[in-house]
mmCIF file of C-alpha atoms in Angstrom:
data_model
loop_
_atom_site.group_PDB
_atom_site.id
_atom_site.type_symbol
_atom_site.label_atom_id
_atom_site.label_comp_id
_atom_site.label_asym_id
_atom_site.label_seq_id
_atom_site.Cartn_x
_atom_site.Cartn_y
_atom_site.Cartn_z
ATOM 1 C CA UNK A 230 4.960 4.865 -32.646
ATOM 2 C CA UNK A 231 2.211 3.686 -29.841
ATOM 3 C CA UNK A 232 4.571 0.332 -29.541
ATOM 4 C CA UNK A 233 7.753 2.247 -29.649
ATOM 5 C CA UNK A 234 6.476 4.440 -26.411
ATOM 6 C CA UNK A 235 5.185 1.481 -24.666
ATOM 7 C CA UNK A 236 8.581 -0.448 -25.266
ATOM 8 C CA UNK A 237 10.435 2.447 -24.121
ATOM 9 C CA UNK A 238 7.657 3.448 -20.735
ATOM 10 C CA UNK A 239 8.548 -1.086 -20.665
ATOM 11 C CA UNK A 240 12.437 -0.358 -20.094
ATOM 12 C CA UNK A 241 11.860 2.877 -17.673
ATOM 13 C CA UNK A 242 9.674 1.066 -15.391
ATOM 14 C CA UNK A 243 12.373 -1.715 -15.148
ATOM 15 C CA UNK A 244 14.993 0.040 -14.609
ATOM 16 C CA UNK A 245 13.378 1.926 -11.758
ATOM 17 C CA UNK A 246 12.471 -1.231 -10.441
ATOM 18 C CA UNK A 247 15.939 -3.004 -10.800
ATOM 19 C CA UNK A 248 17.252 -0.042 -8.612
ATOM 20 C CA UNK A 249 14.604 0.449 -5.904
ATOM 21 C CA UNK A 250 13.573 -3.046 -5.146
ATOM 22 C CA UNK A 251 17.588 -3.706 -3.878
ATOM 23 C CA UNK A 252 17.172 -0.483 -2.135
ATOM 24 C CA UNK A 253 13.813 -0.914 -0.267
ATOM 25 C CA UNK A 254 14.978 -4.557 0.470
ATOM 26 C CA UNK A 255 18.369 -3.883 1.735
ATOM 27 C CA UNK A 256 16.682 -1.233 4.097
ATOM 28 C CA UNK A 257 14.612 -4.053 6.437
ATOM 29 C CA UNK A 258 17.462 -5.966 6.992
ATOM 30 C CA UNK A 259 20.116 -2.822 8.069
ATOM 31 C CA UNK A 260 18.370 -1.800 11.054
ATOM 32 C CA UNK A 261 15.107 -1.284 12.878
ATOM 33 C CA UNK A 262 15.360 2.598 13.067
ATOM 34 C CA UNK A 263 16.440 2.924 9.292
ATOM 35 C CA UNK A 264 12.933 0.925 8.731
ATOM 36 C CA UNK A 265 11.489 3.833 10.816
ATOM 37 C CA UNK A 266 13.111 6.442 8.799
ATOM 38 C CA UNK A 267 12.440 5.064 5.795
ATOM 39 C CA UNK A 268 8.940 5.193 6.617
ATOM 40 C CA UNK A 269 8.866 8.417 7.824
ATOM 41 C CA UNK A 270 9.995 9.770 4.383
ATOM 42 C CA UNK A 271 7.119 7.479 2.604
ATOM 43 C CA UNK A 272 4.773 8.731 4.837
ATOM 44 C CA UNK A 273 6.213 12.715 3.900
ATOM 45 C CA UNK A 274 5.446 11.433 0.428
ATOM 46 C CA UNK A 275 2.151 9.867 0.697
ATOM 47 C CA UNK A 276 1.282 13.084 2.344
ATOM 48 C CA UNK A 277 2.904 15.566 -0.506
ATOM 49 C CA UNK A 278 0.986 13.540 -3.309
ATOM 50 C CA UNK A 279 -2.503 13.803 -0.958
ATOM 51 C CA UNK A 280 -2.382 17.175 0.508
ATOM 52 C CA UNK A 281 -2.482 18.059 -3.483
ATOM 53 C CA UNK A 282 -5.053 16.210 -4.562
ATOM 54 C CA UNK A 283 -7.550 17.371 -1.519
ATOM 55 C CA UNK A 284 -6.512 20.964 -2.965
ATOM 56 C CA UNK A 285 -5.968 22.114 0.729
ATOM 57 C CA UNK A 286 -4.740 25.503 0.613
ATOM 58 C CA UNK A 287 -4.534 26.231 4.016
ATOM 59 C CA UNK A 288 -2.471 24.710 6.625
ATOM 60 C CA UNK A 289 -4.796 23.704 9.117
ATOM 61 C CA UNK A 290 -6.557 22.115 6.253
ATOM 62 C CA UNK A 291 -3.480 20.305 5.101
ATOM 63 C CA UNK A 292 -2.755 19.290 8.849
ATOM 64 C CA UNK A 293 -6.317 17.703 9.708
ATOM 65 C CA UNK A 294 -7.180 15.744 6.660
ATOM 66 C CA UNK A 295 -3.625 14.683 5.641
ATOM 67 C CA UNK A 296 -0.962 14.751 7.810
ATOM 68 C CA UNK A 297 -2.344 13.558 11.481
ATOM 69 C CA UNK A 298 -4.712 10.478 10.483
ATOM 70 C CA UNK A 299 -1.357 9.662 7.773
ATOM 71 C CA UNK A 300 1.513 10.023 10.668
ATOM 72 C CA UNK A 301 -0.221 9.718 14.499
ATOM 73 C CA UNK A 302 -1.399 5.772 14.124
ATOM 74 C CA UNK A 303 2.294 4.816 13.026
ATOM 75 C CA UNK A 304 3.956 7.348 15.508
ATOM 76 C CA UNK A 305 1.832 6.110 18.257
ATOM 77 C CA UNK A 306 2.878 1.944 17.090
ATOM 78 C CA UNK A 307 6.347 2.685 17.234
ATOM 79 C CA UNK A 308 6.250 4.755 20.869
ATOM 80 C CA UNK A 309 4.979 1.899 22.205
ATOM 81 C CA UNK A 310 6.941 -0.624 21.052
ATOM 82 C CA UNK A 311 9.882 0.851 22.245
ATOM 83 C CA UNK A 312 8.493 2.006 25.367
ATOM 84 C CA UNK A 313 6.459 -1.288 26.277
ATOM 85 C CA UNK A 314 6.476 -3.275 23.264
ATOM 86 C CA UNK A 315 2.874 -4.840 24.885
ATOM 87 C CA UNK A 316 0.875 -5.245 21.978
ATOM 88 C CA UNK A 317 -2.650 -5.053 23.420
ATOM 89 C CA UNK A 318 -1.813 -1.505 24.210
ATOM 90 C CA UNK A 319 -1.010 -1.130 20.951
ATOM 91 C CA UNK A 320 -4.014 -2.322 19.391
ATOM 92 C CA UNK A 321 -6.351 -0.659 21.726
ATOM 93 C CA UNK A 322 -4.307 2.521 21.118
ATOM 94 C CA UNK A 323 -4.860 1.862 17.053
ATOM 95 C CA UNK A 324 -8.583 1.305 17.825
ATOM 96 C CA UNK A 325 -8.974 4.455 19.576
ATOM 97 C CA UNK A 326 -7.676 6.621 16.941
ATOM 98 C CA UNK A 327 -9.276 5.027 14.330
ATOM 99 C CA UNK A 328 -12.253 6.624 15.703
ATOM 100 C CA UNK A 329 -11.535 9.866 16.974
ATOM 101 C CA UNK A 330 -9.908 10.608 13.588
ATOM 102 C CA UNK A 331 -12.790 9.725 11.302
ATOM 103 C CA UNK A 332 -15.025 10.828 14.067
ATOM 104 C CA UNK A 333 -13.959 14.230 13.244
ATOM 105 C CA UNK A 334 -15.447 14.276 9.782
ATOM 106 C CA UNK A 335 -18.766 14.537 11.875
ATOM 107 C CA UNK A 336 -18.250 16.921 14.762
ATOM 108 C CA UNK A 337 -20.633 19.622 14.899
ATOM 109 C CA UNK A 338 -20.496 22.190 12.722
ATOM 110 C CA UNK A 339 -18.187 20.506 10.008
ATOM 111 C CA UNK A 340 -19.193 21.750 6.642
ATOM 112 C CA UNK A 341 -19.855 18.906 4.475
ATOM 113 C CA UNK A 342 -16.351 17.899 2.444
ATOM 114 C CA UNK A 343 -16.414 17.778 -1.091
ATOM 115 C CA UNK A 344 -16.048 14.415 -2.355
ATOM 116 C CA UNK A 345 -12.702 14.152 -3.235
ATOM 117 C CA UNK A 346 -11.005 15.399 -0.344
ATOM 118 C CA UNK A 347 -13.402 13.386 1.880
ATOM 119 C CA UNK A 348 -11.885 10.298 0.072
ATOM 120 C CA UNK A 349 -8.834 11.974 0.566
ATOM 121 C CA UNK A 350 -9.792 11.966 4.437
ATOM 122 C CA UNK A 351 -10.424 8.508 4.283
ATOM 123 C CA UNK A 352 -7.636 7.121 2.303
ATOM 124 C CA UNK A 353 -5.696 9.043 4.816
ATOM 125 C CA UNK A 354 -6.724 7.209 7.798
ATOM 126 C CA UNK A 355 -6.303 3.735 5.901
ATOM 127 C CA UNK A 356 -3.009 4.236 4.907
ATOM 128 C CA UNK A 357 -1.567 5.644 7.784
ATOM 129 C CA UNK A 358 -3.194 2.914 9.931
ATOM 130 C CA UNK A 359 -2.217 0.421 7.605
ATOM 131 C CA UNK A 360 1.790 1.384 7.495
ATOM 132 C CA UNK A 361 1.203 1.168 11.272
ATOM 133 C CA UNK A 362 0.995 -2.320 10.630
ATOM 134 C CA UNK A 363 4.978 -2.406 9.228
ATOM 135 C CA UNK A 364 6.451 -2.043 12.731
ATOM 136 C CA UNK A 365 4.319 -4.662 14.389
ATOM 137 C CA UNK A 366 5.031 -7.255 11.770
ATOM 138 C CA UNK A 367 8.648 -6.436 12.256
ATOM 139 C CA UNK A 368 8.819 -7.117 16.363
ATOM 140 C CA UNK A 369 7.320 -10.903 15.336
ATOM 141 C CA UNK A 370 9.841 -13.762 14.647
ATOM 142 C CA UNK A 371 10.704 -13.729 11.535
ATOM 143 C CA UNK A 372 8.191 -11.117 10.937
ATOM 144 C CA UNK A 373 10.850 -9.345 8.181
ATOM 145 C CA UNK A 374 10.893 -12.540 6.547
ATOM 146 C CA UNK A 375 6.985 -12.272 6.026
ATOM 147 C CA UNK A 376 7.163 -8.885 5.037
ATOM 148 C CA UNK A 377 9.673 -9.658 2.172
ATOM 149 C CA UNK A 378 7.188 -12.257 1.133
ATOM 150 C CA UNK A 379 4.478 -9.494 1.121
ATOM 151 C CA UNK A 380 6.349 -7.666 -1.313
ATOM 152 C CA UNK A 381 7.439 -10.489 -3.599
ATOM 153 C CA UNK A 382 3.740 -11.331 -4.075
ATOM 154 C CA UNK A 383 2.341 -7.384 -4.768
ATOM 155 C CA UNK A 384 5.255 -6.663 -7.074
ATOM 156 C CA UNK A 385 5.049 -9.940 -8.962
ATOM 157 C CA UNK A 386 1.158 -9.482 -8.956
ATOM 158 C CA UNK A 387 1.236 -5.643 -10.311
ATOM 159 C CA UNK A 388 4.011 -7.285 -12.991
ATOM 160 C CA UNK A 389 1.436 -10.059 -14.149
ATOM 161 C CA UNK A 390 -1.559 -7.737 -14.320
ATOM 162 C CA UNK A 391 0.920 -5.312 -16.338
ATOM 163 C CA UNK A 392 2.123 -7.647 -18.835
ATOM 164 C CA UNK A 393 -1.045 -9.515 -19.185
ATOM 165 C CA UNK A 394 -3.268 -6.668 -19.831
ATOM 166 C CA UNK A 395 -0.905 -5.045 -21.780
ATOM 167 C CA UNK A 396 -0.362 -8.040 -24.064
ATOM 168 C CA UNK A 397 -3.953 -9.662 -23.816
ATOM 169 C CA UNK A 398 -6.757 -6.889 -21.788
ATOM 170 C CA UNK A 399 -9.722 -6.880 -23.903
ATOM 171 C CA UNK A 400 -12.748 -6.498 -21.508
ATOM 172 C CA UNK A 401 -12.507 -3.279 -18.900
ATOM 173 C CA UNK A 402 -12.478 -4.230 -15.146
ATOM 174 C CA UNK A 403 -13.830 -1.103 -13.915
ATOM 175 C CA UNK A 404 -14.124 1.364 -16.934
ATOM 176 C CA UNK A 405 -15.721 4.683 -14.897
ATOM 177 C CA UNK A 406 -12.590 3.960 -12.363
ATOM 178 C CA UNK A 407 -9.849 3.059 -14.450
ATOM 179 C CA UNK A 408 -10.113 2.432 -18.187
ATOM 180 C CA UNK A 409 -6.791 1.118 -18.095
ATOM 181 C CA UNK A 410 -7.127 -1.829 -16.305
ATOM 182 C CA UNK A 411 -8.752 -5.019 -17.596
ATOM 183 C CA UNK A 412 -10.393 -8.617 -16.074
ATOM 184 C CA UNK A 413 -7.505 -10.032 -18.183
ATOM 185 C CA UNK A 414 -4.943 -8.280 -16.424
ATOM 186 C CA UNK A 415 -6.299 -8.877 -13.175
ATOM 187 C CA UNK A 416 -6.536 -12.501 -13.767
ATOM 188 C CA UNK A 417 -2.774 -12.607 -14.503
ATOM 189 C CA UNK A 418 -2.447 -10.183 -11.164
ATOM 190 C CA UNK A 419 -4.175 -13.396 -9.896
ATOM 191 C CA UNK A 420 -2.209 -15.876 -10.933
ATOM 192 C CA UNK A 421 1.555 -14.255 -10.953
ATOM 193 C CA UNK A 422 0.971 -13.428 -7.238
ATOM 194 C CA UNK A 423 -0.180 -17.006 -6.160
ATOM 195 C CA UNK A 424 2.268 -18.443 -8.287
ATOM 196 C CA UNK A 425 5.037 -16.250 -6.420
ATOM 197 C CA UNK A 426 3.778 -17.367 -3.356
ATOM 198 C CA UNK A 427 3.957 -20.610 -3.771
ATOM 199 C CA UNK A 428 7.727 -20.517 -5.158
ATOM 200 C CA UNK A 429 8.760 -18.055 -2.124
ATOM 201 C CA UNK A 430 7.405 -20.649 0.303
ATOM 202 C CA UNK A 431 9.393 -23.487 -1.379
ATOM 203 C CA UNK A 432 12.349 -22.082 -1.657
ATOM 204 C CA UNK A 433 12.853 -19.525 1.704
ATOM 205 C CA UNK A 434 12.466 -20.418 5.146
ATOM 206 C CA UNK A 435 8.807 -18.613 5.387
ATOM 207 C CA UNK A 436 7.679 -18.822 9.065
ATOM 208 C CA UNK A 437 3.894 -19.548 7.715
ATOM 209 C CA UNK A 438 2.080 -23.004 6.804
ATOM 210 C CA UNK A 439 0.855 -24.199 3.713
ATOM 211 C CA UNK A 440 -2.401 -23.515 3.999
ATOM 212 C CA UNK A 441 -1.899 -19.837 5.246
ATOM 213 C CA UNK A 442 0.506 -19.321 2.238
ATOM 214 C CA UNK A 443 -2.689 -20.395 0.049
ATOM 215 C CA UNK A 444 -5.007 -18.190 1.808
ATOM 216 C CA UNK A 445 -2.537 -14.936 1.249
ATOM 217 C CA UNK A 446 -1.966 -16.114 -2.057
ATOM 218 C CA UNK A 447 -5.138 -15.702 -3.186
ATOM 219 C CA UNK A 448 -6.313 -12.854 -0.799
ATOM 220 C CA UNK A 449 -2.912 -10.376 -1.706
ATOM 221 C CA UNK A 450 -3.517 -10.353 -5.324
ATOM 222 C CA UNK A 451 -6.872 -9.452 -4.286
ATOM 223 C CA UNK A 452 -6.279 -6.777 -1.740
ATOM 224 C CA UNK A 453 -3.544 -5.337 -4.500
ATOM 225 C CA UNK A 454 -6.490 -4.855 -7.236
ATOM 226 C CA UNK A 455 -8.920 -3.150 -4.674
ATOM 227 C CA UNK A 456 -5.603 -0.919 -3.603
ATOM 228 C CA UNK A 457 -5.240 -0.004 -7.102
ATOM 229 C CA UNK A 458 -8.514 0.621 -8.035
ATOM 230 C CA UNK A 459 -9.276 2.799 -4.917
ATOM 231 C CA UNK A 460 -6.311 5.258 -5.327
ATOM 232 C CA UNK A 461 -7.394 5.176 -9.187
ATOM 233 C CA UNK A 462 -11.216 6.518 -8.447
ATOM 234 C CA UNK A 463 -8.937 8.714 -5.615
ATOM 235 C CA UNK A 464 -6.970 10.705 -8.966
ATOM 236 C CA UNK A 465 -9.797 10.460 -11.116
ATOM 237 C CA UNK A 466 -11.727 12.514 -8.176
ATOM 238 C CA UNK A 467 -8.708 14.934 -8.417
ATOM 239 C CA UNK A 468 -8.039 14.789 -12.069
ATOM 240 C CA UNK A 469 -4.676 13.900 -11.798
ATOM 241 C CA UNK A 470 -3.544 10.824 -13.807
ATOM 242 C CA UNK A 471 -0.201 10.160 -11.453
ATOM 243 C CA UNK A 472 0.163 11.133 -7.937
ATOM 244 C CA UNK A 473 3.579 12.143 -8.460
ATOM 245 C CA UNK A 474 6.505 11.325 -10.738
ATOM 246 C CA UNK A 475 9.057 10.485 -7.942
ATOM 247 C CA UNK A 476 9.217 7.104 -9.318
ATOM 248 C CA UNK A 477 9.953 6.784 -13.296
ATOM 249 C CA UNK A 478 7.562 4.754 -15.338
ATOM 250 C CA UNK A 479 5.596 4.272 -11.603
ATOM 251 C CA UNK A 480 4.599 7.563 -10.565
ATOM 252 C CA UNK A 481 4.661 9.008 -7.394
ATOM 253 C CA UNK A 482 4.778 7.367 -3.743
ATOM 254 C CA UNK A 483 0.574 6.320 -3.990
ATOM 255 C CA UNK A 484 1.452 4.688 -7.121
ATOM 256 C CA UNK A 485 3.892 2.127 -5.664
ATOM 257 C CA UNK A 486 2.318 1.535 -2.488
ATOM 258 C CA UNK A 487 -1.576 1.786 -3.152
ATOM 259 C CA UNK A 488 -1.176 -2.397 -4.042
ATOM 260 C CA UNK A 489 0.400 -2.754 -0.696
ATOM 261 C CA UNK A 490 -1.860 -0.578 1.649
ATOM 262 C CA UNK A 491 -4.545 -3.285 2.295
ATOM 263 C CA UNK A 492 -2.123 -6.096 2.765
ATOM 264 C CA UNK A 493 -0.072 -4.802 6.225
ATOM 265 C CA UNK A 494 -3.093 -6.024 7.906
ATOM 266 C CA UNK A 495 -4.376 -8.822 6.046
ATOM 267 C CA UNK A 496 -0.168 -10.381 6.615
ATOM 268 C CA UNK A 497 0.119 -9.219 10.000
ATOM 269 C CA UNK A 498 -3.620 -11.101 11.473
ATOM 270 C CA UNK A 499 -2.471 -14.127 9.001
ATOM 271 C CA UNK A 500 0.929 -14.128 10.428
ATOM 272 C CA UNK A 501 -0.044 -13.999 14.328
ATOM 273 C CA UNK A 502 -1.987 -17.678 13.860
ATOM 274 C CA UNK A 503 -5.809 -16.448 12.973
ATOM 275 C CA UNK A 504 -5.965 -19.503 10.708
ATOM 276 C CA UNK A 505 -3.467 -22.024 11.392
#
């Protein structure tokens, strides 16, 4: 019966993923606003699935620990790009709202936040700083191109630690996080995503050299586990096992992106030439 439900959870999740991975790849290369849009309805998501699990109940609540620190960095990266598309602006302008958002946490008078919305708070700020990171990949040449690889590597990563764990995961990772999720499986996270990497360089025109296709093929696997594992400790905070069910066999909006979330920036400062 256990093999017959994981055979059958097997065929949901890949039939989700046979008709949103056309879908969400399709959408980069209609057009730049439909990229923004897009966006905008992940962020609406992101910031559904959070705003429950920090068990605001108020509006104002709702409004300062969810929605501004999710929406204002990647509002604020796309005004300028259109306005002035200079992207020291944008940078400093990223900088500065970094901290006067988690600066608020400390104002005076703040009552201490229970743990899990203060992770809440947090994962808040990362995400919506890290999306931020979408539109300024886009406005470099062949940025799209680098953010298809991005993808190819997460997805085939989260595959490999799926079907490797599943099939082999003997010894927990992080057991008090996620008893799910083994070292096995995140070896094969490890080795599907540099393997991908490797095949995407050889075969499309990626605008990146060897050597930085080595470096993010070890480092995105990487920053997919920690992604994982954060938004994992995130539910278990807010005993909840799925941030949504938007997403059959996947879960909710969190549950598809949480891989991707610390990869924007790792691609984007790879991309621009940090290490050549």
């Amino acid at each position: 019966m256990i093999k017959n439900m994981a055979r059958n959870n097997l065929l949901i999740r890949l039939g989700t993923a046979l008709v949103a991975i056309p879908i969400v790849v399709g959408i980069f290369f209609i057009n730049e606003k439909f990229v923004y849009l897009f966006l905008f309805f992940i962020g609406l998501g992101a910031a559904k699935e959070l705003s429950q699990m920090s068990l605001c109940k108020k509006f104002q609540c709702y409004l300062r620990y969810v929605f501004v620190p999710l929406f204002l960095p990647i509002l604020v990266v796309i005004l300028w790009i259109n306005v002035s598309n200079s992207l020291e602006i944008v940078m400093a302008l990223l900088t500065v709202i970094t901290v006067l958002i988690i600066s608020i946490i400390f104002l005076p008078g703040e009552k201490l936040l229970p743990k899990s919305k203060k992770l809440v708070y947090i994962y808040s700020n990362f995400f919506g700083i890290s999306v931020a990171f979408i539109p300024l990949l886009m406005q470099l040449p062949d940025g799209i191109i680098c953010l298809l690889f991005l993808l190819a590597v997460v997805w085939t990563s989260d595959s490999g630690a799926y079907f490797v764990g599943n099939f082999f995961g003997k010894k927990k990772l992080a057991p008090r996080i996620s008893p799910s999720k083994t070292f096995e499986g995140a070896i094969g996270a490890l080795l599907f995503g540099f393997g991908m990497s490797l095949m995407f360089y050889k075969i499309f025109p990626l605008p990146l050299s060897l050597t930085q296709v080595i470096v993010l093929g070890i480092f995105i696997p990487i920053g997919a586990i920690f992604g994982d594992l954060f938004e994992s400790m995130l539910k278990r905070k807010s005993n909840v096992k799925d941030s949504g069910r938007l997403f059959p066999g996947h879960g909710g909006v969190l549950d598809r992106i949480d891989s991707l979330i610390p990869n924007f920036p790792l691609v984007y400062v790879i991309s621009t030439g940090v290490i050549p």
